[in-house]
Amino acid sequence: MSYSDLLQFFYQCPVGLVETDEAAHVTLVNPAAARLLAPVLGNDDLSDLLPVLERLSPELLSALTRERTALGPIGAGRRFTACTNAEQATWVELLAVRVEPGRLMFVVLDADREQELVRRERVRALEVNDQIVQSLVAAETAFGLGRPDRAAELVSSASAAGRRWIGEQLAQAGGAAAGVVRRRDAAEPVAEAVEP
């Protein structure tokens, strides 16, 4: 591959790429990185990545300082995800690689879709939790009014909602089916409740 081919790939790559020296002075930046980092730049330009990292990901900056001599991925096994624009909830993921001593490559990925999925899952979890709590409150009220049959129905409904939610989560994670996962601390209160 010729140098011009490599340069064309660099500038057309849909993933953000920023090359810097050890002091985070930018030597190369592609349009995708400029677009993804634009919301956090303000009046700054992309000639120096240090102020951007200070605002966007101090944890990554700290990892770069700690691992000053390490070659390869910085903060391996850790994800550095940050919100570039709180009003529009624009998220990016930053990966840093020390290519050689004094030369760093930053990969900037669009993490909006992933963060939206996380947000939806949280909302769904809150909805299920609310449904379970409301059913248990109603069951407590029914029991207090001398309607144990209605209380049992409501508790059964809350339990079914919880099992469905856990089943969905396990299926998405590719794990075991609901009811297969057992925890000692979860089973003890049940055992205590059924003891004579």
Tab-separated table of C-alpha atoms in Angstrom:
chain	number	residue	atom	x	y	z
A	1	MET	CA	0.000	0.000	0.000
A	2	SER	CA	1.434	3.382	-0.982
A	3	TYR	CA	1.681	6.344	1.364
A	4	SER	CA	-1.079	8.183	-0.546
A	5	ASP	CA	-3.357	5.112	-0.194
A	6	LEU	CA	-2.660	5.029	3.532
A	7	LEU	CA	-3.372	8.736	3.854
A	8	GLN	CA	-6.619	8.325	1.915
A	9	PHE	CA	-7.657	5.494	4.243
A	10	PHE	CA	-6.791	7.632	7.284
A	11	TYR	CA	-8.926	10.559	6.127
A	12	GLN	CA	-11.859	8.464	4.898
A	13	CYS	CA	-11.987	6.133	7.909
A	14	PRO	CA	-15.392	6.436	9.677
A	15	VAL	CA	-13.647	5.949	13.045
A	16	GLY	CA	-11.967	8.981	14.583
A	17	LEU	CA	-8.162	8.836	14.547
A	18	VAL	CA	-5.820	11.358	16.158
A	19	GLU	CA	-2.049	11.040	16.208
A	20	THR	CA	-0.106	13.062	18.785
A	21	ASP	CA	3.322	13.344	20.316
A	22	GLU	CA	3.841	12.501	23.998
A	23	ALA	CA	2.718	15.993	25.055
A	24	ALA	CA	-0.577	15.446	23.155
A	25	HIS	CA	0.276	17.944	20.390
A	26	VAL	CA	-1.680	16.762	17.356
A	27	THR	CA	0.293	15.741	14.278
A	28	LEU	CA	-2.579	14.127	12.322
A	29	VAL	CA	-6.358	14.145	12.735
A	30	ASN	CA	-9.018	12.735	10.444
A	31	PRO	CA	-12.452	14.308	9.736
A	32	ALA	CA	-14.304	11.667	11.797
A	33	ALA	CA	-12.324	12.588	14.932
A	34	ALA	CA	-12.871	16.304	14.314
A	35	ARG	CA	-16.629	15.705	13.944
A	36	LEU	CA	-16.887	13.517	17.065
A	37	LEU	CA	-14.808	15.878	19.203
A	38	ALA	CA	-16.345	19.123	17.870
A	39	PRO	CA	-18.932	19.431	20.698
A	40	VAL	CA	-16.193	19.502	23.356
A	41	LEU	CA	-13.762	21.784	21.524
A	42	GLY	CA	-15.616	25.057	22.125
A	43	ASN	CA	-13.311	27.822	20.881
A	44	ASP	CA	-10.262	25.522	20.884
A	45	ASP	CA	-8.890	23.840	17.811
A	46	LEU	CA	-7.534	20.323	17.546
A	47	SER	CA	-3.861	21.261	17.499
A	48	ASP	CA	-3.499	20.205	21.140
A	49	LEU	CA	-5.414	17.228	22.553
A	50	LEU	CA	-4.376	17.893	26.169
A	51	PRO	CA	-7.164	20.412	27.020
A	52	VAL	CA	-9.685	18.115	25.314
A	53	LEU	CA	-8.551	15.134	27.409
A	54	GLU	CA	-8.568	17.238	30.590
A	55	ARG	CA	-12.229	18.118	29.992
A	56	LEU	CA	-13.401	14.916	28.367
A	57	SER	CA	-11.515	12.100	30.068
A	58	PRO	CA	-9.239	12.941	32.997
A	59	GLU	CA	-9.100	9.195	33.759
A	60	LEU	CA	-7.523	8.478	30.382
A	61	LEU	CA	-5.112	11.374	30.864
A	62	SER	CA	-4.157	9.936	34.246
A	63	ALA	CA	-3.599	6.492	32.682
A	64	LEU	CA	-1.367	8.082	30.022
A	65	THR	CA	0.718	9.705	32.746
A	66	ARG	CA	0.960	6.502	34.801
A	67	GLU	CA	1.875	4.356	31.800
A	68	ARG	CA	4.310	6.827	30.266
A	69	THR	CA	6.731	4.179	28.967
A	70	ALA	CA	4.281	1.381	28.113
A	71	LEU	CA	3.838	0.550	24.436
A	72	GLY	CA	0.492	-0.651	23.123
A	73	PRO	CA	-2.997	0.084	24.514
A	74	ILE	CA	-3.141	2.480	27.449
A	75	GLY	CA	-5.393	1.421	30.307
A	76	ALA	CA	-5.875	-1.993	28.715
A	77	GLY	CA	-9.163	-3.595	29.704
A	78	ARG	CA	-10.675	-0.237	30.717
A	79	ARG	CA	-13.205	1.756	28.756
A	80	PHE	CA	-13.024	5.520	28.656
A	81	THR	CA	-16.479	6.749	27.658
A	82	ALA	CA	-17.408	10.408	28.023
A	83	CYS	CA	-20.248	12.772	27.231
A	84	THR	CA	-19.097	15.493	24.834
A	85	ASN	CA	-22.381	17.396	24.880
A	86	ALA	CA	-24.715	17.044	27.878
A	87	GLU	CA	-27.555	18.940	26.177
A	88	GLN	CA	-27.638	16.571	23.205
A	89	ALA	CA	-26.252	13.569	25.126
A	90	THR	CA	-23.453	12.952	22.632
A	91	TRP	CA	-21.145	10.157	23.808
A	92	VAL	CA	-17.732	9.037	22.570
A	93	GLU	CA	-15.392	6.252	23.555
A	94	LEU	CA	-11.669	7.002	23.599
A	95	LEU	CA	-8.915	4.439	23.148
A	96	ALA	CA	-5.247	5.362	23.366
A	97	VAL	CA	-2.330	3.395	21.972
A	98	ARG	CA	1.334	4.283	22.346
A	99	VAL	CA	2.590	3.281	18.918
A	100	GLU	CA	6.215	3.974	19.763
A	101	PRO	CA	8.040	6.103	22.346
A	102	GLY	CA	6.817	9.677	21.946
A	103	ARG	CA	4.001	8.783	19.510
A	104	LEU	CA	0.373	8.181	20.493
A	105	MET	CA	-2.696	7.220	18.475
A	106	PHE	CA	-6.157	8.006	19.839
A	107	VAL	CA	-9.199	6.190	18.480
A	108	VAL	CA	-12.474	8.080	18.915
A	109	LEU	CA	-15.637	5.991	18.575
A	110	ASP	CA	-19.263	7.091	18.455
A	111	ALA	CA	-20.887	5.583	21.582
A	112	ASP	CA	-24.313	7.254	21.240
A	113	ARG	CA	-26.176	4.100	20.191
A	114	GLU	CA	-24.716	2.074	23.047
A	115	GLN	CA	-25.545	4.766	25.601
A	116	GLU	CA	-29.119	4.974	24.268
A	117	LEU	CA	-29.488	1.217	24.740
A	118	VAL	CA	-28.176	1.547	28.310
A	119	ARG	CA	-30.653	4.370	28.965
A	120	ARG	CA	-33.563	2.299	27.599
A	121	GLU	CA	-32.565	-0.677	29.742
A	122	ARG	CA	-32.466	1.530	32.841
A	123	VAL	CA	-35.910	2.940	32.066
A	124	ARG	CA	-37.266	-0.582	31.511
A	125	ALA	CA	-35.694	-1.789	34.775
A	126	LEU	CA	-37.297	1.119	36.641
A	127	GLU	CA	-40.672	0.343	35.066
A	128	VAL	CA	-40.456	-3.331	36.089
A	129	ASN	CA	-39.282	-2.375	39.569
A	130	ASP	CA	-42.195	0.057	39.922
A	131	GLN	CA	-44.655	-2.602	38.756
A	132	ILE	CA	-43.313	-5.086	41.328
A	133	VAL	CA	-43.342	-2.550	44.178
A	134	GLN	CA	-46.876	-1.397	43.318
A	135	SER	CA	-48.091	-5.026	43.256
A	136	LEU	CA	-46.492	-5.718	46.645
A	137	VAL	CA	-48.015	-2.569	48.185
A	138	ALA	CA	-51.413	-3.546	46.813
A	139	ALA	CA	-50.921	-7.103	48.168
A	140	GLU	CA	-50.075	-5.728	51.612
A	141	THR	CA	-53.228	-3.591	51.522
A	142	ALA	CA	-55.371	-6.533	50.384
A	143	PHE	CA	-53.965	-8.716	53.142
A	144	GLY	CA	-54.694	-5.973	55.705
A	145	LEU	CA	-58.291	-5.818	54.440
A	146	GLY	CA	-58.729	-9.536	55.059
A	147	ARG	CA	-58.390	-10.606	51.410
A	148	PRO	CA	-55.490	-13.079	51.479
A	149	ASP	CA	-56.558	-14.614	48.145
A	150	ARG	CA	-56.198	-11.226	46.391
A	151	ALA	CA	-52.911	-10.600	48.219
A	152	ALA	CA	-51.589	-13.949	46.944
A	153	GLU	CA	-52.603	-13.063	43.354
A	154	LEU	CA	-50.783	-9.745	43.552
A	155	VAL	CA	-47.625	-11.317	45.029
A	156	SER	CA	-47.735	-13.972	42.292
A	157	SER	CA	-48.055	-11.211	39.667
A	158	ALA	CA	-45.045	-9.338	41.117
A	159	SER	CA	-43.003	-12.527	41.180
A	160	ALA	CA	-43.904	-13.319	37.542
A	161	ALA	CA	-42.893	-9.807	36.425
A	162	GLY	CA	-39.538	-10.181	38.171
A	163	ARG	CA	-38.928	-13.621	36.616
A	164	ARG	CA	-39.808	-12.291	33.139
A	165	TRP	CA	-37.364	-9.397	33.527
A	166	ILE	CA	-34.553	-11.652	34.739
A	167	GLY	CA	-35.324	-14.076	31.903
A	168	GLU	CA	-35.060	-11.274	29.329
A	169	GLN	CA	-31.751	-10.096	30.784
A	170	LEU	CA	-30.293	-13.602	30.862
A	171	ALA	CA	-31.425	-14.269	27.290
A	172	GLN	CA	-29.818	-11.023	26.052
A	173	ALA	CA	-26.601	-11.854	27.883
A	174	GLY	CA	-26.603	-15.372	26.416
A	175	GLY	CA	-26.724	-16.838	29.914
A	176	ALA	CA	-28.774	-19.477	31.625
A	177	ALA	CA	-32.562	-19.485	31.614
A	178	ALA	CA	-34.446	-17.842	34.459
A	179	GLY	CA	-34.706	-20.146	37.434
A	180	VAL	CA	-31.404	-21.885	36.660
A	181	VAL	CA	-29.218	-19.246	38.315
A	182	ARG	CA	-29.174	-19.852	42.060
A	183	ARG	CA	-27.734	-17.647	44.787
A	184	ARG	CA	-27.377	-18.782	48.355
A	185	ASP	CA	-28.299	-15.364	49.796
A	186	ALA	CA	-31.457	-15.238	47.642
A	187	ALA	CA	-32.602	-18.706	48.687
A	188	GLU	CA	-32.209	-18.274	52.459
A	189	PRO	CA	-35.080	-15.780	52.977
A	190	VAL	CA	-37.380	-18.098	50.996
A	191	ALA	CA	-36.381	-21.044	53.182
A	192	GLU	CA	-37.016	-18.975	56.315
A	193	ALA	CA	-40.450	-17.923	55.029
A	194	VAL	CA	-41.675	-21.489	54.492
A	195	GLU	CA	-40.298	-22.950	57.735
A	196	PRO	CA	-43.054	-23.815	60.252
